[in-house]
Backbone atoms as SQL, in Angstrom:
CREATE TABLE atoms (id INTEGER PRIMARY KEY, chain TEXT, resi INTEGER, resn TEXT, atom TEXT, x REAL, y REAL, z REAL);
INSERT INTO atoms VALUES
  (1, 'A', 1, 'MET', 'N', 2.130, 32.941, -124.142),
  (2, 'A', 1, 'MET', 'CA', 2.758, 34.537, -123.753),
  (3, 'A', 1, 'MET', 'C', 3.017, 34.665, -124.964),
  (4, 'A', 2, 'SER', 'N', 1.998, 35.514, -125.708),
  (5, 'A', 2, 'SER', 'CA', 1.884, 36.475, -127.477),
  (6, 'A', 2, 'SER', 'C', 2.998, 38.261, -126.999),
  (7, 'A', 3, 'ASN', 'N', 3.409, 38.974, -127.420),
  (8, 'A', 3, 'ASN', 'CA', 3.676, 40.003, -127.155),
  (9, 'A', 3, 'ASN', 'C', 2.797, 41.092, -128.513),
  (10, 'A', 4, 'TYR', 'N', 1.928, 41.899, -128.053),
  (11, 'A', 4, 'TYR', 'CA', 1.368, 43.129, -128.676),
  (12, 'A', 4, 'TYR', 'C', 0.987, 44.213, -128.941),
  (13, 'A', 5, 'ARG', 'N', 0.659, 45.090, -129.882),
  (14, 'A', 5, 'ARG', 'CA', 1.705, 46.339, -130.421),
  (15, 'A', 5, 'ARG', 'C', -0.373, 46.724, -130.009),
  (16, 'A', 6, 'VAL', 'N', -0.367, 47.001, -129.199),
  (17, 'A', 6, 'VAL', 'CA', -1.705, 48.431, -128.645),
  (18, 'A', 6, 'VAL', 'C', -1.430, 49.561, -129.343),
  (19, 'A', 7, 'SER', 'N', -2.265, 50.389, -130.089),
  (20, 'A', 7, 'SER', 'CA', -2.236, 51.941, -131.236),
  (21, 'A', 7, 'SER', 'C', -3.029, 52.357, -130.604),
  (22, 'A', 8, 'PHE', 'N', -2.816, 53.584, -130.282),
  (23, 'A', 8, 'PHE', 'CA', -4.032, 54.297, -130.082),
  (24, 'A', 8, 'PHE', 'C', -4.250, 55.833, -131.282),
  (25, 'A', 9, 'TYR', 'N', -5.523, 55.694, -131.892),
  (26, 'A', 9, 'TYR', 'CA', -5.707, 56.804, -133.247),
  (27, 'A', 9, 'TYR', 'C', -6.611, 57.901, -132.336),
  (28, 'A', 10, 'LYS', 'N', -6.661, 58.165, -133.115),
  (29, 'A', 10, 'LYS', 'CA', -7.563, 59.582, -133.389),
  (30, 'A', 10, 'LYS', 'C', -8.016, 59.575, -134.777),
  (31, 'A', 11, 'ASP', 'N', -9.134, 59.663, -134.871),
  (32, 'A', 11, 'ASP', 'CA', -9.648, 60.662, -136.210),
  (33, 'A', 11, 'ASP', 'C', -9.369, 62.321, -135.748),
  (34, 'A', 12, 'LEU', 'N', -9.056, 63.157, -137.250),
  (35, 'A', 12, 'LEU', 'CA', -8.814, 63.930, -137.613),
  (36, 'A', 12, 'LEU', 'C', -9.722, 64.088, -139.219),
  (37, 'A', 13, 'LEU', 'N', -9.643, 65.110, -139.369),
  (38, 'A', 13, 'LEU', 'CA', -9.387, 65.433, -140.875),
  (39, 'A', 13, 'LEU', 'C', -9.386, 66.999, -140.980),
  (40, 'A', 14, 'ASN', 'N', -8.361, 66.425, -142.739),
  (41, 'A', 14, 'ASN', 'CA', -7.178, 67.979, -143.000),
  (42, 'A', 14, 'ASN', 'C', -8.101, 68.744, -142.994),
  (43, 'A', 15, 'SER', 'N', -6.611, 69.603, -144.166),
  (44, 'A', 15, 'SER', 'CA', -7.394, 70.892, -145.147),
  (45, 'A', 15, 'SER', 'C', -8.403, 70.449, -145.771),
  (46, 'A', 16, 'ASP', 'N', -8.656, 68.898, -146.492),
  (47, 'A', 16, 'ASP', 'CA', -9.378, 69.476, -147.861),
  (48, 'A', 16, 'ASP', 'C', -10.662, 68.527, -147.045),
  (49, 'A', 17, 'GLY', 'N', -10.548, 68.461, -145.316),
  (50, 'A', 17, 'GLY', 'CA', -12.069, 67.656, -144.934),
  (51, 'A', 17, 'GLY', 'C', -12.611, 66.567, -145.425),
  (52, 'A', 18, 'HIS', 'N', -11.034, 65.624, -145.512),
  (53, 'A', 18, 'HIS', 'CA', -11.380, 64.411, -145.624),
  (54, 'A', 18, 'HIS', 'C', -10.314, 64.415, -143.713),
  (55, 'A', 19, 'SER', 'N', -11.379, 62.852, -143.742),
  (56, 'A', 19, 'SER', 'CA', -10.600, 62.255, -142.526),
  (57, 'A', 19, 'SER', 'C', -10.075, 61.073, -142.248),
  (58, 'A', 20, 'PHE', 'N', -9.163, 61.193, -141.670),
  (59, 'A', 20, 'PHE', 'CA', -7.861, 60.138, -141.200),
  (60, 'A', 20, 'PHE', 'C', -7.015, 60.119, -139.832),
  (61, 'A', 21, 'LYS', 'N', -6.945, 58.610, -139.665),
  (62, 'A', 21, 'LYS', 'CA', -6.320, 58.073, -138.428),
  (63, 'A', 21, 'LYS', 'C', -5.363, 59.142, -138.211),
  (64, 'A', 22, 'CYS', 'N', -4.915, 59.563, -137.236),
  (65, 'A', 22, 'CYS', 'CA', -3.837, 59.991, -136.281),
  (66, 'A', 22, 'CYS', 'C', -3.296, 59.188, -135.279),
  (67, 'A', 23, 'LEU', 'N', -2.453, 58.308, -135.256),
  (68, 'A', 23, 'LEU', 'CA', -1.789, 58.157, -133.878),
  (69, 'A', 23, 'LEU', 'C', -1.409, 58.785, -133.124),
  (70, 'A', 24, 'GLN', 'N', -1.583, 58.354, -131.917),
  (71, 'A', 24, 'GLN', 'CA', -1.461, 58.880, -131.472),
  (72, 'A', 24, 'GLN', 'C', -0.116, 58.308, -129.885),
  (73, 'A', 25, 'ARG', 'N', -0.348, 57.254, -129.799),
  (74, 'A', 25, 'ARG', 'CA', 0.757, 56.563, -129.202),
  (75, 'A', 25, 'ARG', 'C', 0.104, 55.163, -129.780),
  (76, 'A', 26, 'TRP', 'N', 1.566, 53.710, -129.027),
  (77, 'A', 26, 'TRP', 'CA', 1.327, 53.553, -129.047),
  (78, 'A', 26, 'TRP', 'C', 2.346, 53.004, -127.760),
  (79, 'A', 27, 'VAL', 'N', 1.865, 51.001, -127.767),
  (80, 'A', 27, 'VAL', 'CA', 3.453, 50.501, -126.527),
  (81, 'A', 27, 'VAL', 'C', 2.634, 49.263, -126.686),
  (82, 'A', 28, 'ASP', 'N', 3.659, 48.328, -125.974),
  (83, 'A', 28, 'ASP', 'CA', 4.381, 46.748, -126.011),
  (84, 'A', 28, 'ASP', 'C', 4.097, 46.198, -125.380),
  (85, 'A', 29, 'VAL', 'N', 2.480, 45.543, -125.243),
  (86, 'A', 29, 'VAL', 'CA', 2.708, 44.893, -124.681),
  (87, 'A', 29, 'VAL', 'C', 2.380, 42.973, -124.524),
  (88, 'A', 30, 'GLN', 'N', 2.730, 42.340, -123.186),
  (89, 'A', 30, 'GLN', 'CA', 2.568, 40.775, -122.935),
  (90, 'A', 30, 'GLN', 'C', 1.930, 40.172, -122.712),
  (91, 'A', 31, 'SER', 'N', 0.565, 39.287, -123.448),
  (92, 'A', 31, 'SER', 'CA', -0.383, 38.818, -123.135),
  (93, 'A', 31, 'SER', 'C', -0.675, 37.234, -123.549),
  (94, 'A', 32, 'ASP', 'N', -1.927, 36.845, -122.867),
  (95, 'A', 32, 'ASP', 'CA', -2.420, 35.520, -122.959),
  (96, 'A', 32, 'ASP', 'C', -2.980, 35.821, -124.847),
  (97, 'A', 33, 'ASP', 'N', -3.883, 37.088, -125.507),
  (98, 'A', 33, 'ASP', 'CA', -4.544, 37.113, -126.043),
  (99, 'A', 33, 'ASP', 'C', -4.621, 38.883, -125.966),
  (100, 'A', 34, 'PRO', 'N', -5.569, 38.854, -127.981),
  (101, 'A', 34, 'PRO', 'CA', -5.361, 40.598, -127.920),
  (102, 'A', 34, 'PRO', 'C', -6.961, 41.429, -127.091),
  (103, 'A', 35, 'SER', 'N', -7.950, 40.464, -126.346),
  (104, 'A', 35, 'SER', 'CA', -8.411, 41.751, -125.327),
  (105, 'A', 35, 'SER', 'C', -7.311, 41.545, -124.687),
  (106, 'A', 36, 'GLN', 'N', -6.798, 41.454, -123.471),
  (107, 'A', 36, 'GLN', 'CA', -6.102, 41.256, -121.586),
  (108, 'A', 36, 'GLN', 'C', -4.781, 42.463, -122.593),
  (109, 'A', 37, 'ALA', 'N', -4.731, 42.386, -124.327),
  (110, 'A', 37, 'ALA', 'CA', -3.489, 43.236, -124.794),
  (111, 'A', 37, 'ALA', 'C', -3.886, 44.652, -124.908),
  (112, 'A', 38, 'LYS', 'N', -5.297, 44.503, -124.895),
  (113, 'A', 38, 'LYS', 'CA', -5.655, 45.681, -124.905),
  (114, 'A', 38, 'LYS', 'C', -6.397, 46.539, -123.295),
  (115, 'A', 39, 'VAL', 'N', -6.417, 45.181, -122.721),
  (116, 'A', 39, 'VAL', 'CA', -6.892, 45.850, -121.222),
  (117, 'A', 39, 'VAL', 'C', -5.630, 46.579, -120.452),
  (118, 'A', 40, 'LEU', 'N', -4.475, 46.050, -120.863),
  (119, 'A', 40, 'LEU', 'CA', -3.077, 46.320, -119.983),
  (120, 'A', 40, 'LEU', 'C', -2.635, 47.677, -120.845),
  (121, 'A', 41, 'ALA', 'N', -2.847, 47.882, -122.097),
  (122, 'A', 41, 'ALA', 'CA', -2.677, 48.676, -122.787),
  (123, 'A', 41, 'ALA', 'C', -3.073, 50.080, -122.181),
  (124, 'A', 42, 'GLY', 'N', -4.393, 49.717, -122.234),
  (125, 'A', 42, 'GLY', 'CA', -5.310, 51.299, -121.266),
  (126, 'A', 42, 'GLY', 'C', -4.880, 51.727, -119.895),
  (127, 'A', 43, 'ARG', 'N', -4.319, 50.561, -119.504),
  (128, 'A', 43, 'ARG', 'CA', -3.667, 50.720, -117.849),
  (129, 'A', 43, 'ARG', 'C', -2.362, 51.988, -118.189),
  (130, 'A', 44, 'LEU', 'N', -1.919, 51.034, -119.178),
  (131, 'A', 44, 'LEU', 'CA', -0.347, 51.798, -119.236),
  (132, 'A', 44, 'LEU', 'C', -0.684, 53.486, -119.324),
  (133, 'A', 45, 'VAL', 'N', -1.914, 53.301, -120.501),
  (134, 'A', 45, 'VAL', 'CA', -1.718, 54.842, -121.915),
  (135, 'A', 45, 'VAL', 'C', -3.157, 55.535, -121.117),
  (136, 'A', 46, 'ASP', 'N', -2.476, 57.837, -120.680),
  (137, 'A', 46, 'ASP', 'CA', -3.705, 57.890, -120.049),
  (138, 'A', 46, 'ASP', 'C', -4.579, 57.511, -120.922),
  (139, 'A', 47, 'ASN', 'N', -5.679, 57.861, -121.569),
  (140, 'A', 47, 'ASN', 'CA', -6.568, 57.203, -122.090),
  (141, 'A', 47, 'ASN', 'C', -7.618, 57.529, -122.798),
  (142, 'A', 48, 'ASP', 'N', -7.876, 58.814, -120.937),
  (143, 'A', 48, 'ASP', 'CA', -8.831, 60.008, -120.474),
  (144, 'A', 48, 'ASP', 'C', -8.141, 61.038, -121.874),
  (145, 'A', 49, 'ARG', 'N', -6.673, 61.169, -121.176),
  (146, 'A', 49, 'ARG', 'CA', -6.643, 62.479, -122.042),
  (147, 'A', 49, 'ARG', 'C', -5.998, 62.208, -123.407),
  (148, 'A', 50, 'LEU', 'N', -5.715, 61.029, -123.530),
  (149, 'A', 50, 'LEU', 'CA', -6.165, 60.658, -125.687),
  (150, 'A', 50, 'LEU', 'C', -7.242, 61.310, -125.543),
  (151, 'A', 51, 'ASN', 'N', -8.681, 60.522, -125.214),
  (152, 'A', 51, 'ASN', 'CA', -9.410, 60.438, -126.139),
  (153, 'A', 51, 'ASN', 'C', -9.715, 60.001, -127.275),
  (154, 'A', 52, 'ALA', 'N', -8.734, 58.051, -127.066),
  (155, 'A', 52, 'ALA', 'CA', -8.973, 58.052, -128.667),
  (156, 'A', 52, 'ALA', 'C', -9.995, 57.253, -128.466),
  (157, 'A', 53, 'ASP', 'N', -10.334, 57.845, -131.144),
  (158, 'A', 53, 'ASP', 'CA', -11.684, 57.101, -130.954),
  (159, 'A', 53, 'ASP', 'C', -11.276, 55.626, -131.853),
  (160, 'A', 54, 'CYS', 'N', -9.810, 55.540, -131.554),
  (161, 'A', 54, 'CYS', 'CA', -9.757, 53.619, -132.497),
  (162, 'A', 54, 'CYS', 'C', -8.244, 53.052, -131.295),
  (163, 'A', 55, 'ILE', 'N', -8.004, 51.924, -131.190),
  (164, 'A', 55, 'ILE', 'CA', -7.632, 51.477, -130.062),
  (165, 'A', 55, 'ILE', 'C', -7.442, 49.516, -131.449),
  (166, 'A', 56, 'GLU', 'N', -6.389, 50.060, -132.474),
  (167, 'A', 56, 'GLU', 'CA', -5.823, 48.701, -132.862),
  (168, 'A', 56, 'GLU', 'C', -4.879, 47.635, -131.680),
  (169, 'A', 57, 'VAL', 'N', -4.842, 45.764, -132.131),
  (170, 'A', 57, 'VAL', 'CA', -4.336, 45.316, -131.717),
  (171, 'A', 57, 'VAL', 'C', -3.308, 44.657, -132.316),
  (172, 'A', 58, 'MET', 'N', -2.321, 44.649, -132.321),
  (173, 'A', 58, 'MET', 'CA', -1.370, 44.198, -132.961),
  (174, 'A', 58, 'MET', 'C', -0.933, 42.360, -133.019),
  (175, 'A', 59, 'HIS', 'N', -0.553, 41.771, -132.995),
  (176, 'A', 59, 'HIS', 'CA', 0.676, 40.911, -132.526),
  (177, 'A', 59, 'HIS', 'C', 1.925, 40.456, -133.541),
  (178, 'A', 60, 'LEU', 'N', 2.481, 40.723, -132.476),
  (179, 'A', 60, 'LEU', 'CA', 3.901, 40.553, -132.638),
  (180, 'A', 60, 'LEU', 'C', 4.671, 39.196, -132.679),
  (181, 'A', 61, 'MET', 'N', 4.993, 39.286, -134.146),
  (182, 'A', 61, 'MET', 'CA', 5.998, 37.678, -133.776),
  (183, 'A', 61, 'MET', 'C', 7.396, 37.603, -133.294),
  (184, 'A', 62, 'ASP', 'N', 7.734, 36.785, -133.298),
  (185, 'A', 62, 'ASP', 'CA', 8.719, 36.195, -132.219),
  (186, 'A', 62, 'ASP', 'C', 10.253, 36.455, -132.280),
  (187, 'A', 63, 'VAL', 'N', 11.004, 37.378, -132.037),
  (188, 'A', 63, 'VAL', 'CA', 12.277, 37.900, -132.192),
  (189, 'A', 63, 'VAL', 'C', 12.952, 36.864, -132.938),
  (190, 'A', 64, 'SER', 'N', 13.531, 36.228, -131.565),
  (191, 'A', 64, 'SER', 'CA', 14.120, 34.866, -131.492),
  (192, 'A', 64, 'SER', 'C', 13.527, 33.533, -132.664),
  (193, 'A', 65, 'HIS', 'N', 12.429, 33.386, -133.334),
  (194, 'A', 65, 'HIS', 'CA', 11.611, 32.897, -133.906),
  (195, 'A', 65, 'HIS', 'C', 12.144, 33.061, -135.232),
  (196, 'A', 66, 'GLU', 'N', 12.055, 34.457, -135.316),
  (197, 'A', 66, 'GLU', 'CA', 12.229, 35.381, -136.555),
  (198, 'A', 66, 'GLU', 'C', 13.411, 35.423, -137.459),
  (199, 'A', 67, 'PHE', 'N', 14.858, 34.994, -136.179),
  (200, 'A', 67, 'PHE', 'CA', 16.214, 35.317, -135.808),
  (201, 'A', 67, 'PHE', 'C', 16.623, 33.820, -136.678),
  (202, 'A', 68, 'GLU', 'N', 15.665, 32.348, -136.006),
  (203, 'A', 68, 'GLU', 'CA', 15.811, 31.391, -136.233),
  (204, 'A', 68, 'GLU', 'C', 15.447, 31.275, -138.084),
  (205, 'A', 69, 'ARG', 'N', 14.541, 31.417, -138.342),
  (206, 'A', 69, 'ARG', 'CA', 13.981, 31.319, -140.043),
  (207, 'A', 69, 'ARG', 'C', 15.353, 32.467, -140.426),
  (208, 'A', 70, 'SER', 'N', 15.967, 32.812, -140.757),
  (209, 'A', 70, 'SER', 'CA', 17.057, 33.966, -140.512),
  (210, 'A', 70, 'SER', 'C', 18.545, 32.836, -141.009),
  (211, 'A', 71, 'SER', 'N', 18.841, 32.814, -140.421),
  (212, 'A', 71, 'SER', 'CA', 19.278, 31.785, -140.037),
  (213, 'A', 71, 'SER', 'C', 19.855, 30.283, -140.260),
  (214, 'A', 72, 'VAL', 'N', 18.287, 29.540, -140.900),
  (215, 'A', 72, 'VAL', 'CA', 17.673, 28.589, -141.701),
  (216, 'A', 72, 'VAL', 'C', 18.451, 29.669, -143.399),
  (217, 'A', 73, 'ARG', 'N', 17.318, 30.598, -143.500),
  (218, 'A', 73, 'ARG', 'CA', 18.351, 31.562, -145.386),
  (219, 'A', 73, 'ARG', 'C', 19.017, 31.355, -145.416),
  (220, 'A', 74, 'ALA', 'N', 20.279, 32.297, -144.977),
  (221, 'A', 74, 'ALA', 'CA', 21.364, 32.362, -144.808),
  (222, 'A', 74, 'ALA', 'C', 22.325, 30.756, -144.626),
  (223, 'A', 75, 'SER', 'N', 21.730, 29.838, -143.911),
  (224, 'A', 75, 'SER', 'CA', 23.158, 28.724, -143.825),
  (225, 'A', 75, 'SER', 'C', 22.493, 27.462, -145.456),
  (226, 'A', 76, 'SER', 'N', 21.436, 27.806, -145.628),
  (227, 'A', 76, 'SER', 'CA', 20.504, 26.760, -146.383),
  (228, 'A', 76, 'SER', 'C', 21.521, 28.049, -147.772),
  (229, 'A', 77, 'LYS', 'N', 21.183, 28.939, -147.840),
  (230, 'A', 77, 'LYS', 'CA', 22.072, 29.961, -149.119),
  (231, 'A', 77, 'LYS', 'C', 23.971, 29.456, -149.432),
  (232, 'A', 78, 'HIS', 'N', 24.404, 29.116, -148.898),
  (233, 'A', 78, 'HIS', 'CA', 26.040, 29.247, -148.113),
  (234, 'A', 78, 'HIS', 'C', 26.279, 27.076, -148.571),
  (235, 'A', 79, 'ALA', 'N', 25.208, 26.532, -148.298),
  (236, 'A', 79, 'ALA', 'CA', 25.565, 25.625, -148.675),
  (237, 'A', 79, 'ALA', 'C', 25.069, 24.969, -150.030),
  (238, 'A', 80, 'GLY', 'N', 24.270, 26.074, -150.893),
  (239, 'A', 80, 'GLY', 'CA', 24.169, 25.872, -152.233),
  (240, 'A', 80, 'GLY', 'C', 25.295, 25.860, -152.904),
  (241, 'A', 81, 'ASN', 'N', 26.146, 26.929, -152.400),
  (242, 'A', 81, 'ASN', 'CA', 27.370, 27.758, -153.110),
  (243, 'A', 81, 'ASN', 'C', 28.250, 27.265, -152.967),
  (244, 'A', 82, 'VAL', 'N', 28.033, 25.320, -151.565),
  (245, 'A', 82, 'VAL', 'CA', 29.883, 23.902, -152.322),
  (246, 'A', 82, 'VAL', 'C', 29.219, 23.629, -152.762),
  (247, 'A', 83, 'ALA', 'N', 30.530, 23.629, -154.121),
  (248, 'A', 83, 'ALA', 'CA', 30.924, 22.076, -155.335),
  (249, 'A', 83, 'ALA', 'C', 30.106, 20.918, -154.786),
  (250, 'A', 84, 'PRO', 'N', 29.555, 20.442, -155.899),
  (251, 'A', 84, 'PRO', 'CA', 29.839, 19.318, -155.506),
  (252, 'A', 84, 'PRO', 'C', 31.259, 17.974, -155.327);
């Protein structure tokens, strides 16, 4: 399973008449793929009330994996400071 952030947007007009996407709500879910993440998030959010014009799904990096990479960089940096 992967982590996904599903964002719900509404298209609005600013005072100059230019359209922009306004974030209404986002929710993080775990699923096997982006399509399933969208369905799961739709069940958690009352999209009928939001009436979102656009829904975006973004894959989130695994936090433990990111931590491991940071630890490796710190270790190799420290090793570079050691005198031969």
